[in-house]
Amino acid sequence: MNGYQLDLQELPLFRDVSAEEVERFIQSTGASVKRYAKHTRILKAYEPNANIGVVVEGQAQVIAEDRFGNESIGHKLERGGMMGSASAILPQFQLNNNTSIEALTDIIVLWVPYRALLVAGPKLGHTHGMVMRNLLEAFCSKNVMMMEKIQLLSQKTLRERLIVYLLQREGRCRCEQVKVPGRVQLAKEIECNRSALTREIAAMKAEGMLVVGEDWLQLNKERIGC
């Protein structure tokens, strides 16, 4: 594996870490890079996992899956996004871990063995401290996304849910034009009926509350009272 070719040093996990230090980190922890085809289940709910994964290229989807096979769509993972942290760090709770990860595109993932990461400090020095700092920041970001999901699903109407969804993503991308997936995927993300979502978008557009682009939506803040 060549971290230089993949620009691993540009991942959020390695912020403030040089390319040479990233290579030494990989050698010291036994980290590895794997490629997966589109629609592959990279991680499966309830199954053991000892590694923290980082998306290097491509996109994946977080999916909550119950014992009856019912699925709820979570947030999307892009370059730098992390997966498998809970099952790697808390294996005693794995039987209750209902999270799966599915590749939305062909994808490359960096896998870091959690136990090896813990004991790599003496070998890596300050590099270990910076990686652990970045890891903690990533965990906090996950908590923020979880709270956003709770806020989203607590809305009483589909219109309110769509508005909250767009405001959340506008805050992340710092852009009023929010890029959105196709209607089927968008309906899954906000957990609603696709036909009802399509009607609501058309109604909000007609009322001047929403500007609709080919692959983006933009709220009219004055019309929605924000």
PDB file of C-alpha atoms in Angstrom:
ATOM      1  CA  MET A   1       0.000   0.000   0.000  1.00  0.00           C
ATOM      2  CA  ASN A   2       1.297   3.451  -0.898  1.00  0.00           C
ATOM      3  CA  GLY A   3      -0.135   6.178   1.286  1.00  0.00           C
ATOM      4  CA  TYR A   4       1.454   8.861  -0.903  1.00  0.00           C
ATOM      5  CA  GLN A   5      -0.584   7.800  -3.944  1.00  0.00           C
ATOM      6  CA  LEU A   6      -3.809   7.824  -1.931  1.00  0.00           C
ATOM      7  CA  ASP A   7      -2.974  11.143  -0.216  1.00  0.00           C
ATOM      8  CA  LEU A   8      -3.786   9.604   3.162  1.00  0.00           C
ATOM      9  CA  GLN A   9      -2.094  12.520   4.920  1.00  0.00           C
ATOM     10  CA  GLU A  10      -4.966  14.718   3.701  1.00  0.00           C
ATOM     11  CA  LEU A  11      -7.585  12.697   5.610  1.00  0.00           C
ATOM     12  CA  PRO A  12      -9.044  14.386   8.732  1.00  0.00           C
ATOM     13  CA  LEU A  13      -7.690  11.490  10.823  1.00  0.00           C
ATOM     14  CA  PHE A  14      -4.162  12.593   9.883  1.00  0.00           C
ATOM     15  CA  ARG A  15      -4.579  16.355  10.198  1.00  0.00           C
ATOM     16  CA  ASP A  16      -1.207  17.945  11.083  1.00  0.00           C
ATOM     17  CA  VAL A  17       0.574  14.654  10.324  1.00  0.00           C
ATOM     18  CA  SER A  18       3.093  14.501   7.469  1.00  0.00           C
ATOM     19  CA  ALA A  19       3.034  11.895   4.709  1.00  0.00           C
ATOM     20  CA  GLU A  20       6.171  10.272   6.149  1.00  0.00           C
ATOM     21  CA  GLU A  21       4.572  10.074   9.594  1.00  0.00           C
ATOM     22  CA  VAL A  22       1.422   8.531   8.084  1.00  0.00           C
ATOM     23  CA  GLU A  23       3.522   5.795   6.494  1.00  0.00           C
ATOM     24  CA  ARG A  24       5.186   5.103   9.840  1.00  0.00           C
ATOM     25  CA  PHE A  25       1.787   5.074  11.548  1.00  0.00           C
ATOM     26  CA  ILE A  26       0.497   2.477   9.077  1.00  0.00           C
ATOM     27  CA  GLN A  27       3.539   0.264   9.555  1.00  0.00           C
ATOM     28  CA  SER A  28       3.366   0.536  13.355  1.00  0.00           C
ATOM     29  CA  THR A  29      -0.351  -0.253  13.651  1.00  0.00           C
ATOM     30  CA  GLY A  30      -0.692  -2.787  10.837  1.00  0.00           C
ATOM     31  CA  ALA A  31      -3.321  -0.653   9.113  1.00  0.00           C
ATOM     32  CA  SER A  32      -4.436  -1.765   5.647  1.00  0.00           C
ATOM     33  CA  VAL A  33      -6.351  -0.467   2.643  1.00  0.00           C
ATOM     34  CA  LYS A  34      -9.148  -2.452   1.008  1.00  0.00           C
ATOM     35  CA  ARG A  35     -11.329  -1.853  -2.035  1.00  0.00           C
ATOM     36  CA  TYR A  36     -15.045  -2.700  -2.201  1.00  0.00           C
ATOM     37  CA  ALA A  37     -17.513  -2.734  -5.073  1.00  0.00           C
ATOM     38  CA  LYS A  38     -20.694  -0.659  -5.140  1.00  0.00           C
ATOM     39  CA  HIS A  39     -23.570  -2.099  -3.015  1.00  0.00           C
ATOM     40  CA  THR A  40     -21.188  -4.223  -0.913  1.00  0.00           C
ATOM     41  CA  ARG A  41     -21.993  -4.412   2.792  1.00  0.00           C
ATOM     42  CA  ILE A  42     -18.648  -3.246   4.169  1.00  0.00           C
ATOM     43  CA  LEU A  43     -19.748  -3.857   7.749  1.00  0.00           C
ATOM     44  CA  LYS A  44     -22.726  -5.947   8.817  1.00  0.00           C
ATOM     45  CA  ALA A  45     -24.935  -5.375  11.828  1.00  0.00           C
ATOM     46  CA  TYR A  46     -24.340  -7.582  14.882  1.00  0.00           C
ATOM     47  CA  GLU A  47     -21.114  -9.063  13.465  1.00  0.00           C
ATOM     48  CA  PRO A  48     -17.710  -8.709  15.218  1.00  0.00           C
ATOM     49  CA  ASN A  49     -15.303  -6.023  14.033  1.00  0.00           C
ATOM     50  CA  ALA A  50     -11.902  -5.045  15.427  1.00  0.00           C
ATOM     51  CA  ASN A  51     -11.021  -2.142  13.121  1.00  0.00           C
ATOM     52  CA  ILE A  52     -11.820   1.534  12.724  1.00  0.00           C
ATOM     53  CA  GLY A  53     -12.471   2.301   9.060  1.00  0.00           C
ATOM     54  CA  VAL A  54     -11.824   5.566   7.224  1.00  0.00           C
ATOM     55  CA  VAL A  55     -13.206   6.282   3.754  1.00  0.00           C
ATOM     56  CA  VAL A  56     -10.329   7.088   1.390  1.00  0.00           C
ATOM     57  CA  GLU A  57     -12.305   7.273  -1.861  1.00  0.00           C
ATOM     58  CA  GLY A  58     -15.989   6.862  -2.707  1.00  0.00           C
ATOM     59  CA  GLN A  59     -19.185   7.013  -0.651  1.00  0.00           C
ATOM     60  CA  ALA A  60     -20.987   4.745   1.797  1.00  0.00           C
ATOM     61  CA  GLN A  61     -24.300   4.787   3.675  1.00  0.00           C
ATOM     62  CA  VAL A  62     -24.942   4.114   7.359  1.00  0.00           C
ATOM     63  CA  ILE A  63     -27.915   1.801   7.799  1.00  0.00           C
ATOM     64  CA  ALA A  64     -29.663   0.839  11.057  1.00  0.00           C
ATOM     65  CA  GLU A  65     -31.026  -2.687  10.762  1.00  0.00           C
ATOM     66  CA  ASP A  66     -33.248  -4.449  13.321  1.00  0.00           C
ATOM     67  CA  ARG A  67     -33.516  -8.182  13.957  1.00  0.00           C
ATOM     68  CA  PHE A  68     -36.563  -8.388  11.662  1.00  0.00           C
ATOM     69  CA  GLY A  69     -34.693  -7.006   8.648  1.00  0.00           C
ATOM     70  CA  ASN A  70     -36.243  -3.523   8.763  1.00  0.00           C
ATOM     71  CA  GLU A  71     -33.810  -0.780   7.765  1.00  0.00           C
ATOM     72  CA  SER A  72     -33.513   2.927   8.499  1.00  0.00           C
ATOM     73  CA  ILE A  73     -31.155   5.061   6.431  1.00  0.00           C
ATOM     74  CA  GLY A  74     -28.609   7.105   8.370  1.00  0.00           C
ATOM     75  CA  HIS A  75     -26.027   9.629   7.267  1.00  0.00           C
ATOM     76  CA  LYS A  76     -23.756   9.328   4.243  1.00  0.00           C
ATOM     77  CA  LEU A  77     -20.016   8.738   4.551  1.00  0.00           C
ATOM     78  CA  GLU A  78     -17.618  10.420   2.133  1.00  0.00           C
ATOM     79  CA  ARG A  79     -13.823  10.817   2.045  1.00  0.00           C
ATOM     80  CA  GLY A  80     -12.576  11.041   5.622  1.00  0.00           C
ATOM     81  CA  GLY A  81     -15.770   9.582   7.109  1.00  0.00           C
ATOM     82  CA  MET A  82     -15.305   6.924   9.779  1.00  0.00           C
ATOM     83  CA  MET A  83     -17.022   3.600  10.413  1.00  0.00           C
ATOM     84  CA  GLY A  84     -16.817   0.663  12.796  1.00  0.00           C
ATOM     85  CA  SER A  85     -15.735   2.697  15.825  1.00  0.00           C
ATOM     86  CA  ALA A  86     -18.426   1.439  18.193  1.00  0.00           C
ATOM     87  CA  SER A  87     -17.953  -2.248  17.396  1.00  0.00           C
ATOM     88  CA  ALA A  88     -14.146  -1.971  17.547  1.00  0.00           C
ATOM     89  CA  ILE A  89     -13.981  -0.019  20.809  1.00  0.00           C
ATOM     90  CA  LEU A  90     -16.929  -1.701  22.592  1.00  0.00           C
ATOM     91  CA  PRO A  91     -16.974  -5.331  21.425  1.00  0.00           C
ATOM     92  CA  GLN A  92     -18.980  -6.341  24.510  1.00  0.00           C
ATOM     93  CA  PHE A  93     -21.971  -4.481  23.046  1.00  0.00           C
ATOM     94  CA  GLN A  94     -21.649  -5.867  19.530  1.00  0.00           C
ATOM     95  CA  LEU A  95     -24.695  -8.134  19.884  1.00  0.00           C
ATOM     96  CA  ASN A  96     -26.760  -4.938  20.194  1.00  0.00           C
ATOM     97  CA  ASN A  97     -24.947  -2.996  17.469  1.00  0.00           C
ATOM     98  CA  ASN A  98     -27.497  -2.704  14.651  1.00  0.00           C
ATOM     99  CA  THR A  99     -25.355  -0.591  12.315  1.00  0.00           C
ATOM    100  CA  SER A 100     -24.409  -1.722   8.821  1.00  0.00           C
ATOM    101  CA  ILE A 101     -22.339   0.148   6.242  1.00  0.00           C
ATOM    102  CA  GLU A 102     -23.126  -0.197   2.534  1.00  0.00           C
ATOM    103  CA  ALA A 103     -21.021   1.121  -0.336  1.00  0.00           C
ATOM    104  CA  LEU A 104     -22.919   3.614  -2.502  1.00  0.00           C
ATOM    105  CA  THR A 105     -20.052   3.648  -5.024  1.00  0.00           C
ATOM    106  CA  ASP A 106     -16.873   1.672  -5.552  1.00  0.00           C
ATOM    107  CA  ILE A 107     -14.956   2.568  -2.425  1.00  0.00           C
ATOM    108  CA  ILE A 108     -11.540   2.413  -0.774  1.00  0.00           C
ATOM    109  CA  VAL A 109     -11.333   2.094   3.022  1.00  0.00           C
ATOM    110  CA  LEU A 110      -8.367   2.405   5.370  1.00  0.00           C
ATOM    111  CA  TRP A 111      -8.731  -0.047   8.279  1.00  0.00           C
ATOM    112  CA  VAL A 112      -6.861   0.707  11.513  1.00  0.00           C
ATOM    113  CA  PRO A 113      -6.782  -2.085  14.154  1.00  0.00           C
ATOM    114  CA  TYR A 114      -8.069  -0.445  17.331  1.00  0.00           C
ATOM    115  CA  ARG A 115      -6.010  -2.501  19.793  1.00  0.00           C
ATOM    116  CA  ALA A 116      -2.819  -1.874  17.827  1.00  0.00           C
ATOM    117  CA  LEU A 117      -3.619   1.848  17.793  1.00  0.00           C
ATOM    118  CA  LEU A 118      -3.847   1.913  21.602  1.00  0.00           C
ATOM    119  CA  VAL A 119      -0.374   0.476  22.151  1.00  0.00           C
ATOM    120  CA  ALA A 120       1.410   2.315  19.316  1.00  0.00           C
ATOM    121  CA  GLY A 121       2.179   5.420  21.388  1.00  0.00           C
ATOM    122  CA  PRO A 122       5.801   4.580  22.311  1.00  0.00           C
ATOM    123  CA  LYS A 123       6.642   3.877  18.659  1.00  0.00           C
ATOM    124  CA  LEU A 124       4.913   6.945  17.215  1.00  0.00           C
ATOM    125  CA  GLY A 125       5.534   9.683  19.791  1.00  0.00           C
ATOM    126  CA  HIS A 126       3.745  12.971  19.035  1.00  0.00           C
ATOM    127  CA  THR A 127       2.160  11.455  15.904  1.00  0.00           C
ATOM    128  CA  HIS A 128       0.109   9.157  18.115  1.00  0.00           C
ATOM    129  CA  GLY A 129      -1.162  12.096  20.143  1.00  0.00           C
ATOM    130  CA  MET A 130      -2.261  14.012  17.050  1.00  0.00           C
ATOM    131  CA  VAL A 131      -4.063  11.005  15.589  1.00  0.00           C
ATOM    132  CA  MET A 132      -5.859  10.358  18.889  1.00  0.00           C
ATOM    133  CA  ARG A 133      -6.875  14.039  19.031  1.00  0.00           C
ATOM    134  CA  ASN A 134      -8.301  13.833  15.514  1.00  0.00           C
ATOM    135  CA  LEU A 135     -10.069  10.592  16.413  1.00  0.00           C
ATOM    136  CA  LEU A 136     -11.775  12.199  19.405  1.00  0.00           C
ATOM    137  CA  GLU A 137     -12.913  15.130  17.265  1.00  0.00           C
ATOM    138  CA  ALA A 138     -14.393  12.683  14.761  1.00  0.00           C
ATOM    139  CA  PHE A 139     -16.301  10.920  17.547  1.00  0.00           C
ATOM    140  CA  CYS A 140     -17.746  14.244  18.679  1.00  0.00           C
ATOM    141  CA  SER A 141     -18.835  14.966  15.103  1.00  0.00           C
ATOM    142  CA  LYS A 142     -20.671  11.636  15.038  1.00  0.00           C
ATOM    143  CA  ASN A 143     -22.543  12.610  18.180  1.00  0.00           C
ATOM    144  CA  VAL A 144     -23.582  15.860  16.532  1.00  0.00           C
ATOM    145  CA  MET A 145     -24.919  13.972  13.501  1.00  0.00           C
ATOM    146  CA  MET A 146     -26.828  11.605  15.763  1.00  0.00           C
ATOM    147  CA  MET A 147     -28.492  14.514  17.545  1.00  0.00           C
ATOM    148  CA  GLU A 148     -29.334  16.076  14.169  1.00  0.00           C
ATOM    149  CA  LYS A 149     -31.017  12.826  13.136  1.00  0.00           C
ATOM    150  CA  ILE A 150     -33.078  12.808  16.332  1.00  0.00           C
ATOM    151  CA  GLN A 151     -34.079  16.426  15.721  1.00  0.00           C
ATOM    152  CA  LEU A 152     -35.018  15.607  12.133  1.00  0.00           C
ATOM    153  CA  LEU A 153     -37.224  12.632  12.970  1.00  0.00           C
ATOM    154  CA  SER A 154     -38.940  14.474  15.814  1.00  0.00           C
ATOM    155  CA  GLN A 155     -40.580  16.943  13.405  1.00  0.00           C
ATOM    156  CA  LYS A 156     -44.355  16.567  13.226  1.00  0.00           C
ATOM    157  CA  THR A 157     -44.876  17.198   9.501  1.00  0.00           C
ATOM    158  CA  LEU A 158     -43.044  16.266   6.324  1.00  0.00           C
ATOM    159  CA  ARG A 159     -42.577  19.951   5.491  1.00  0.00           C
ATOM    160  CA  GLU A 160     -40.910  20.621   8.831  1.00  0.00           C
ATOM    161  CA  ARG A 161     -38.723  17.555   8.376  1.00  0.00           C
ATOM    162  CA  LEU A 162     -37.577  18.686   4.930  1.00  0.00           C
ATOM    163  CA  ILE A 163     -36.828  22.207   6.169  1.00  0.00           C
ATOM    164  CA  VAL A 164     -34.773  20.902   9.101  1.00  0.00           C
ATOM    165  CA  TYR A 165     -32.916  18.501   6.780  1.00  0.00           C
ATOM    166  CA  LEU A 166     -31.937  21.338   4.444  1.00  0.00           C
ATOM    167  CA  LEU A 167     -30.967  23.694   7.274  1.00  0.00           C
ATOM    168  CA  GLN A 168     -28.734  21.024   8.803  1.00  0.00           C
ATOM    169  CA  ARG A 169     -26.936  20.378   5.554  1.00  0.00           C
ATOM    170  CA  GLU A 170     -26.682  24.055   4.768  1.00  0.00           C
ATOM    171  CA  GLY A 171     -24.873  24.486   8.062  1.00  0.00           C
ATOM    172  CA  ARG A 172     -22.428  21.713   7.174  1.00  0.00           C
ATOM    173  CA  CYS A 173     -21.604  22.801   3.642  1.00  0.00           C
ATOM    174  CA  ARG A 174     -21.919  26.545   4.413  1.00  0.00           C
ATOM    175  CA  CYS A 175     -23.788  26.980   1.164  1.00  0.00           C
ATOM    176  CA  GLU A 176     -27.418  27.957   0.620  1.00  0.00           C
ATOM    177  CA  GLN A 177     -27.733  25.614  -2.362  1.00  0.00           C
ATOM    178  CA  VAL A 178     -27.808  22.184  -0.729  1.00  0.00           C
ATOM    179  CA  LYS A 179     -26.833  19.276  -2.928  1.00  0.00           C
ATOM    180  CA  VAL A 180     -29.320  16.435  -2.453  1.00  0.00           C
ATOM    181  CA  PRO A 181     -29.538  12.837  -3.678  1.00  0.00           C
ATOM    182  CA  GLY A 182     -32.328  11.530  -5.918  1.00  0.00           C
ATOM    183  CA  ARG A 183     -35.870  11.478  -4.555  1.00  0.00           C
ATOM    184  CA  VAL A 184     -35.720   7.789  -3.594  1.00  0.00           C
ATOM    185  CA  GLN A 185     -32.548   8.243  -1.553  1.00  0.00           C
ATOM    186  CA  LEU A 186     -33.725  11.557  -0.080  1.00  0.00           C
ATOM    187  CA  ALA A 187     -36.967   9.914   1.048  1.00  0.00           C
ATOM    188  CA  LYS A 188     -34.946   7.194   2.763  1.00  0.00           C
ATOM    189  CA  GLU A 189     -32.748   9.722   4.528  1.00  0.00           C
ATOM    190  CA  ILE A 190     -35.673  11.646   6.007  1.00  0.00           C
ATOM    191  CA  GLU A 191     -37.778   8.476   6.360  1.00  0.00           C
ATOM    192  CA  CYS A 192     -40.870   9.356   4.403  1.00  0.00           C
ATOM    193  CA  ASN A 193     -42.865   8.211   1.374  1.00  0.00           C
ATOM    194  CA  ARG A 194     -41.187   9.150  -1.919  1.00  0.00           C
ATOM    195  CA  SER A 195     -44.433  10.246  -3.598  1.00  0.00           C
ATOM    196  CA  ALA A 196     -45.373  12.384  -0.600  1.00  0.00           C
ATOM    197  CA  LEU A 197     -41.906  13.951  -0.657  1.00  0.00           C
ATOM    198  CA  THR A 198     -42.186  14.766  -4.358  1.00  0.00           C
ATOM    199  CA  ARG A 199     -45.576  16.426  -3.776  1.00  0.00           C
ATOM    200  CA  GLU A 200     -44.259  18.419  -0.830  1.00  0.00           C
ATOM    201  CA  ILE A 201     -41.270  19.704  -2.786  1.00  0.00           C
ATOM    202  CA  ALA A 202     -43.567  20.767  -5.631  1.00  0.00           C
ATOM    203  CA  ALA A 203     -45.916  22.511  -3.182  1.00  0.00           C
ATOM    204  CA  MET A 204     -43.102  24.364  -1.434  1.00  0.00           C
ATOM    205  CA  LYS A 205     -41.709  25.434  -4.792  1.00  0.00           C
ATOM    206  CA  ALA A 206     -45.141  26.751  -5.861  1.00  0.00           C
ATOM    207  CA  GLU A 207     -45.447  28.697  -2.595  1.00  0.00           C
ATOM    208  CA  GLY A 208     -42.040  30.297  -3.112  1.00  0.00           C
ATOM    209  CA  MET A 209     -40.514  28.531  -0.124  1.00  0.00           C
ATOM    210  CA  LEU A 210     -38.099  26.409  -2.114  1.00  0.00           C
ATOM    211  CA  VAL A 211     -35.898  26.805  -5.182  1.00  0.00           C
ATOM    212  CA  VAL A 212     -35.383  23.498  -6.967  1.00  0.00           C
ATOM    213  CA  GLY A 213     -32.300  22.744  -9.060  1.00  0.00           C
ATOM    214  CA  GLU A 214     -31.277  19.640 -10.948  1.00  0.00           C
ATOM    215  CA  ASP A 215     -29.496  18.124  -7.957  1.00  0.00           C
ATOM    216  CA  TRP A 216     -29.917  20.792  -5.282  1.00  0.00           C
ATOM    217  CA  LEU A 217     -32.546  22.562  -3.173  1.00  0.00           C
ATOM    218  CA  GLN A 218     -32.451  26.040  -1.646  1.00  0.00           C
ATOM    219  CA  LEU A 219     -34.744  27.376   1.053  1.00  0.00           C
ATOM    220  CA  ASN A 220     -36.238  30.857   0.843  1.00  0.00           C
ATOM    221  CA  LYS A 221     -35.503  31.930   4.404  1.00  0.00           C
ATOM    222  CA  GLU A 222     -37.904  34.859   4.316  1.00  0.00           C
ATOM    223  CA  ARG A 223     -40.857  32.665   3.304  1.00  0.00           C
ATOM    224  CA  ILE A 224     -40.199  30.006   5.910  1.00  0.00           C
ATOM    225  CA  GLY A 225     -39.555  32.501   8.703  1.00  0.00           C
ATOM    226  CA  CYS A 226     -35.883  31.722   9.376  1.00  0.00           C
TER     227      CYS A 226
END
